[in-house]
Short mmCIF file of N, CA and C in Angstrom, two decimals:
data_model
loop_
_atom_site.label_atom_id
_atom_site.label_comp_id
_atom_site.label_asym_id
_atom_site.label_seq_id
_atom_site.Cartn_x
_atom_site.Cartn_y
_atom_site.Cartn_z
N UNK A 778 -25.32 76.96 -14.38
CA UNK A 778 -26.18 76.68 -13.26
C UNK A 778 -25.62 75.50 -12.49
N UNK A 779 -25.77 75.55 -11.19
CA UNK A 779 -25.33 74.45 -10.35
C UNK A 779 -26.52 73.97 -9.54
N UNK A 780 -26.74 72.66 -9.55
CA UNK A 780 -27.82 72.06 -8.79
C UNK A 780 -27.20 71.18 -7.71
N UNK A 781 -27.63 71.35 -6.47
CA UNK A 781 -27.06 70.61 -5.36
C UNK A 781 -28.13 69.74 -4.72
N UNK A 782 -27.79 68.50 -4.44
CA UNK A 782 -28.70 67.60 -3.75
C UNK A 782 -27.90 66.77 -2.77
N UNK A 783 -27.83 67.17 -1.55
CA UNK A 783 -27.08 66.50 -0.48
C UNK A 783 -25.73 65.97 -0.96
N UNK A 784 -24.78 66.84 -0.99
CA UNK A 784 -23.40 66.54 -1.37
C UNK A 784 -23.29 66.04 -2.80
N UNK A 785 -24.25 66.29 -3.60
CA UNK A 785 -24.20 65.90 -5.01
C UNK A 785 -24.39 67.17 -5.83
N UNK A 786 -23.59 67.30 -6.86
CA UNK A 786 -23.69 68.46 -7.73
C UNK A 786 -23.87 67.96 -9.16
N UNK A 787 -24.70 68.62 -9.91
CA UNK A 787 -24.86 68.27 -11.31
C UNK A 787 -24.66 69.53 -12.13
N UNK A 788 -23.83 69.47 -13.14
CA UNK A 788 -23.46 70.63 -13.94
C UNK A 788 -24.23 70.61 -15.25
N UNK A 789 -24.71 71.76 -15.64
CA UNK A 789 -25.39 71.92 -16.92
C UNK A 789 -24.72 73.06 -17.68
N UNK A 790 -24.42 72.84 -18.94
CA UNK A 790 -23.69 73.82 -19.76
C UNK A 790 -24.47 75.12 -19.90
N UNK A 791 -23.75 76.24 -19.71
CA UNK A 791 -24.28 77.57 -19.98
C UNK A 791 -23.22 78.30 -20.79
N UNK A 792 -23.40 79.58 -21.01
CA UNK A 792 -22.41 80.34 -21.77
C UNK A 792 -21.22 80.79 -20.94
N UNK A 793 -21.30 80.67 -19.62
CA UNK A 793 -20.19 81.12 -18.78
C UNK A 793 -19.10 80.06 -18.73
N UNK A 794 -17.85 80.47 -18.44
CA UNK A 794 -16.75 79.51 -18.38
C UNK A 794 -17.00 78.44 -17.31
N UNK A 795 -16.48 77.26 -17.56
CA UNK A 795 -16.67 76.14 -16.64
C UNK A 795 -16.25 76.47 -15.22
N UNK A 796 -15.16 77.19 -15.06
CA UNK A 796 -14.65 77.50 -13.72
C UNK A 796 -15.67 78.29 -12.91
N UNK A 797 -16.46 79.13 -13.58
CA UNK A 797 -17.47 79.93 -12.87
C UNK A 797 -18.71 79.10 -12.57
N UNK A 798 -18.98 78.08 -13.38
CA UNK A 798 -20.16 77.25 -13.18
C UNK A 798 -19.96 76.24 -12.06
N UNK A 799 -18.75 75.75 -11.94
CA UNK A 799 -18.50 74.60 -11.09
C UNK A 799 -17.41 74.94 -10.09
N UNK A 800 -17.79 75.22 -8.86
CA UNK A 800 -16.84 75.63 -7.83
C UNK A 800 -16.36 74.40 -7.06
N UNK A 801 -15.19 73.91 -7.42
CA UNK A 801 -14.68 72.70 -6.79
C UNK A 801 -14.09 72.93 -5.41
N UNK A 802 -14.14 74.14 -4.90
CA UNK A 802 -13.70 74.38 -3.54
C UNK A 802 -14.75 73.91 -2.55
N UNK A 803 -15.94 73.62 -3.03
CA UNK A 803 -17.02 73.16 -2.16
C UNK A 803 -16.74 71.73 -1.74
N UNK A 804 -17.30 71.32 -0.63
CA UNK A 804 -16.98 70.03 -0.03
C UNK A 804 -17.97 68.94 -0.40
N UNK A 805 -18.17 68.72 -1.69
CA UNK A 805 -19.02 67.65 -2.16
C UNK A 805 -18.25 66.34 -2.15
N UNK A 806 -18.94 65.25 -1.85
CA UNK A 806 -18.31 63.94 -1.92
C UNK A 806 -18.62 63.25 -3.24
N UNK A 807 -19.77 63.53 -3.83
CA UNK A 807 -20.20 62.86 -5.05
C UNK A 807 -20.49 63.89 -6.13
N UNK A 808 -19.98 63.62 -7.32
CA UNK A 808 -20.25 64.49 -8.47
C UNK A 808 -20.85 63.65 -9.59
N UNK A 809 -21.93 64.13 -10.16
CA UNK A 809 -22.57 63.45 -11.28
C UNK A 809 -22.59 64.36 -12.50
N UNK A 810 -21.99 63.86 -13.57
CA UNK A 810 -22.03 64.54 -14.86
C UNK A 810 -22.79 63.66 -15.86
N UNK A 811 -23.65 62.81 -15.37
CA UNK A 811 -24.34 61.83 -16.19
C UNK A 811 -25.14 62.50 -17.30
N UNK A 812 -24.75 62.19 -18.55
CA UNK A 812 -25.51 62.61 -19.71
C UNK A 812 -25.54 64.09 -20.01
N UNK A 813 -24.54 64.87 -19.57
CA UNK A 813 -24.56 66.30 -19.85
C UNK A 813 -23.72 66.70 -21.06
N UNK A 814 -23.25 65.69 -21.81
CA UNK A 814 -22.52 65.93 -23.06
C UNK A 814 -21.30 66.82 -22.86
N UNK A 815 -20.45 66.41 -21.94
CA UNK A 815 -19.21 67.13 -21.67
C UNK A 815 -18.32 67.08 -22.90
N UNK A 816 -17.72 68.21 -23.26
CA UNK A 816 -16.80 68.25 -24.39
C UNK A 816 -15.36 68.15 -23.87
N UNK A 817 -14.42 67.93 -24.78
CA UNK A 817 -13.04 67.65 -24.41
C UNK A 817 -12.44 68.75 -23.53
N UNK A 818 -12.66 70.01 -23.86
CA UNK A 818 -12.08 71.09 -23.04
C UNK A 818 -12.68 71.10 -21.64
N UNK A 819 -13.96 70.72 -21.52
CA UNK A 819 -14.59 70.64 -20.20
C UNK A 819 -13.94 69.55 -19.35
N UNK A 820 -13.76 68.38 -19.96
CA UNK A 820 -13.20 67.27 -19.18
C UNK A 820 -11.78 67.57 -18.75
N UNK A 821 -11.03 68.28 -19.55
CA UNK A 821 -9.67 68.68 -19.16
C UNK A 821 -9.70 69.63 -17.97
N UNK A 822 -10.62 70.58 -17.98
CA UNK A 822 -10.76 71.52 -16.85
C UNK A 822 -11.24 70.79 -15.60
N UNK A 823 -12.16 69.86 -15.76
CA UNK A 823 -12.66 69.08 -14.62
C UNK A 823 -11.53 68.24 -14.05
N UNK A 824 -10.79 67.56 -14.91
CA UNK A 824 -9.68 66.72 -14.45
C UNK A 824 -8.63 67.54 -13.71
N UNK A 825 -8.33 68.71 -14.22
CA UNK A 825 -7.35 69.58 -13.56
C UNK A 825 -7.83 69.96 -12.15
N UNK A 826 -9.10 70.30 -12.04
CA UNK A 826 -9.67 70.68 -10.74
C UNK A 826 -9.72 69.49 -9.79
N UNK A 827 -9.98 68.30 -10.31
CA UNK A 827 -10.06 67.11 -9.46
C UNK A 827 -8.73 66.77 -8.80
N UNK A 828 -7.65 67.18 -9.41
CA UNK A 828 -6.33 66.88 -8.86
C UNK A 828 -6.10 67.53 -7.50
N UNK A 829 -6.83 68.61 -7.22
CA UNK A 829 -6.59 69.34 -5.97
C UNK A 829 -7.77 69.30 -5.00
N UNK A 830 -8.88 68.68 -5.39
CA UNK A 830 -10.03 68.59 -4.49
C UNK A 830 -10.06 67.21 -3.86
N UNK A 831 -9.77 67.15 -2.57
CA UNK A 831 -9.68 65.86 -1.89
C UNK A 831 -10.94 65.52 -1.10
N UNK A 832 -12.03 66.22 -1.36
CA UNK A 832 -13.32 65.89 -0.74
C UNK A 832 -14.09 64.89 -1.59
N UNK A 833 -13.89 64.95 -2.88
CA UNK A 833 -14.66 64.12 -3.80
C UNK A 833 -14.17 62.69 -3.74
N UNK A 834 -15.12 61.76 -3.55
CA UNK A 834 -14.79 60.34 -3.51
C UNK A 834 -15.49 59.56 -4.62
N UNK A 835 -16.57 60.10 -5.19
CA UNK A 835 -17.33 59.39 -6.21
C UNK A 835 -17.58 60.30 -7.42
N UNK A 836 -17.33 59.73 -8.62
CA UNK A 836 -17.54 60.46 -9.87
C UNK A 836 -18.40 59.65 -10.82
N UNK A 837 -19.35 60.30 -11.45
CA UNK A 837 -20.21 59.64 -12.42
C UNK A 837 -20.17 60.42 -13.73
N UNK A 838 -19.51 59.84 -14.73
CA UNK A 838 -19.40 60.45 -16.05
C UNK A 838 -20.21 59.67 -17.10
N UNK A 839 -21.16 58.86 -16.68
CA UNK A 839 -21.93 58.04 -17.62
C UNK A 839 -22.53 58.87 -18.75
N UNK A 840 -22.54 58.24 -19.94
CA UNK A 840 -23.21 58.78 -21.13
C UNK A 840 -22.76 60.20 -21.50
N UNK A 841 -21.46 60.36 -21.71
CA UNK A 841 -20.94 61.67 -22.10
C UNK A 841 -20.11 61.66 -23.37
N UNK A 842 -19.69 60.54 -23.87
CA UNK A 842 -18.86 60.52 -25.06
C UNK A 842 -17.46 61.05 -24.81
N UNK A 843 -16.88 60.73 -23.66
CA UNK A 843 -15.54 61.21 -23.32
C UNK A 843 -14.48 60.68 -24.27
N UNK A 844 -14.66 59.46 -24.75
CA UNK A 844 -13.67 58.85 -25.62
C UNK A 844 -12.37 58.57 -24.90
N UNK A 845 -11.36 58.19 -25.67
CA UNK A 845 -10.06 57.82 -25.10
C UNK A 845 -9.37 58.99 -24.42
N UNK A 846 -9.40 60.17 -25.04
CA UNK A 846 -8.72 61.34 -24.46
C UNK A 846 -9.36 61.76 -23.15
N UNK A 847 -10.67 61.77 -23.10
CA UNK A 847 -11.37 62.14 -21.88
C UNK A 847 -11.12 61.15 -20.76
N UNK A 848 -11.15 59.87 -21.10
CA UNK A 848 -10.87 58.83 -20.10
C UNK A 848 -9.46 59.00 -19.56
N UNK A 849 -8.50 59.27 -20.44
CA UNK A 849 -7.11 59.47 -20.01
C UNK A 849 -7.00 60.67 -19.06
N UNK A 850 -7.69 61.76 -19.38
CA UNK A 850 -7.64 62.96 -18.53
C UNK A 850 -8.20 62.66 -17.14
N UNK A 851 -9.34 61.97 -17.09
CA UNK A 851 -9.94 61.64 -15.80
C UNK A 851 -9.03 60.69 -15.01
N UNK A 852 -8.49 59.70 -15.68
CA UNK A 852 -7.64 58.73 -14.98
C UNK A 852 -6.33 59.36 -14.50
N UNK A 853 -5.77 60.30 -15.24
CA UNK A 853 -4.57 61.00 -14.78
C UNK A 853 -4.87 61.83 -13.53
N UNK A 854 -6.07 62.38 -13.45
CA UNK A 854 -6.46 63.10 -12.24
C UNK A 854 -6.56 62.15 -11.05
N UNK A 855 -7.07 60.94 -11.29
CA UNK A 855 -7.20 59.95 -10.23
C UNK A 855 -5.83 59.47 -9.76
N UNK A 856 -4.85 59.45 -10.65
CA UNK A 856 -3.48 59.11 -10.24
C UNK A 856 -2.98 60.09 -9.19
N UNK A 857 -3.30 61.35 -9.35
CA UNK A 857 -2.87 62.40 -8.42
C UNK A 857 -3.75 62.42 -7.19
N UNK A 858 -5.06 62.31 -7.38
CA UNK A 858 -6.01 62.38 -6.27
C UNK A 858 -6.57 60.99 -6.00
N UNK A 859 -5.95 60.28 -5.10
CA UNK A 859 -6.35 58.91 -4.83
C UNK A 859 -7.48 58.81 -3.82
N UNK A 860 -8.10 59.94 -3.47
CA UNK A 860 -9.28 59.93 -2.61
C UNK A 860 -10.52 59.48 -3.39
N UNK A 861 -10.46 59.53 -4.70
CA UNK A 861 -11.58 59.11 -5.53
C UNK A 861 -11.59 57.58 -5.56
N UNK A 862 -12.65 57.01 -5.00
CA UNK A 862 -12.73 55.55 -4.87
C UNK A 862 -13.79 54.91 -5.75
N UNK A 863 -14.72 55.70 -6.29
CA UNK A 863 -15.76 55.17 -7.18
C UNK A 863 -15.82 56.02 -8.43
N UNK A 864 -15.85 55.35 -9.58
CA UNK A 864 -15.85 56.04 -10.86
C UNK A 864 -16.71 55.27 -11.85
N UNK A 865 -17.59 55.96 -12.55
CA UNK A 865 -18.41 55.34 -13.58
C UNK A 865 -18.11 56.03 -14.90
N UNK A 866 -17.51 55.28 -15.84
CA UNK A 866 -17.18 55.79 -17.17
C UNK A 866 -17.99 55.08 -18.26
N UNK A 867 -19.07 54.42 -17.90
CA UNK A 867 -19.82 53.64 -18.89
C UNK A 867 -20.47 54.54 -19.95
N UNK A 868 -20.67 53.96 -21.12
CA UNK A 868 -21.31 54.65 -22.25
C UNK A 868 -20.61 55.94 -22.63
N UNK A 869 -19.29 55.86 -22.80
CA UNK A 869 -18.50 57.03 -23.15
C UNK A 869 -17.70 56.84 -24.43
N UNK A 870 -17.96 55.78 -25.17
CA UNK A 870 -17.23 55.58 -26.42
C UNK A 870 -15.74 55.40 -26.22
N UNK A 871 -15.37 54.76 -25.12
CA UNK A 871 -13.97 54.52 -24.82
C UNK A 871 -13.51 53.29 -25.61
N UNK A 872 -12.47 53.46 -26.41
CA UNK A 872 -11.95 52.38 -27.25
C UNK A 872 -10.87 51.58 -26.53
N UNK A 873 -10.17 50.76 -27.31
CA UNK A 873 -9.13 49.90 -26.76
C UNK A 873 -8.03 50.70 -26.06
N UNK A 874 -7.60 51.79 -26.70
CA UNK A 874 -6.53 52.60 -26.12
C UNK A 874 -6.96 53.20 -24.78
N UNK A 875 -8.17 53.73 -24.71
CA UNK A 875 -8.68 54.30 -23.47
C UNK A 875 -8.86 53.24 -22.41
N UNK A 876 -9.34 52.06 -22.80
CA UNK A 876 -9.53 50.96 -21.85
C UNK A 876 -8.18 50.52 -21.28
N UNK A 877 -7.16 50.49 -22.11
CA UNK A 877 -5.81 50.13 -21.62
C UNK A 877 -5.31 51.17 -20.61
N UNK A 878 -5.55 52.45 -20.91
CA UNK A 878 -5.15 53.52 -19.98
C UNK A 878 -5.85 53.35 -18.65
N UNK A 879 -7.15 53.11 -18.68
CA UNK A 879 -7.91 52.92 -17.44
C UNK A 879 -7.35 51.73 -16.66
N UNK A 880 -7.13 50.61 -17.34
CA UNK A 880 -6.62 49.40 -16.68
C UNK A 880 -5.25 49.63 -16.07
N UNK A 881 -4.35 50.29 -16.81
CA UNK A 881 -2.99 50.52 -16.31
C UNK A 881 -3.00 51.40 -15.07
N UNK A 882 -3.83 52.43 -15.08
CA UNK A 882 -3.87 53.34 -13.93
C UNK A 882 -4.53 52.67 -12.74
N UNK A 883 -5.53 51.84 -12.97
CA UNK A 883 -6.17 51.13 -11.87
C UNK A 883 -5.21 50.13 -11.22
N UNK A 884 -4.28 49.57 -12.00
CA UNK A 884 -3.29 48.64 -11.45
C UNK A 884 -2.30 49.33 -10.52
N UNK A 885 -2.01 50.61 -10.80
CA UNK A 885 -0.97 51.31 -10.04
C UNK A 885 -1.44 51.76 -8.67
#
């Protein structure tokens, strides 16, 4: 299911593949995944899609448990897509390694 609220989309897990649930060809500026318990394969698919969508400028991944791998995937997408100017990764269980990755990519 996809819920839209003025250029904001919120994704909720269903049995269908992520690509069918979340159409990144749409021209949203803000995406919120706050508290939807994204799993590692989801974050990899989202990060891959973010690399080619240049409409999105704000991402909210709060309270998802992305961990170091998820943070790395999101930050690698931001390296490619520098249109993303606001990012919230709070409450994701990101450790020292993930924090270093975030800091290094933000410096570049």
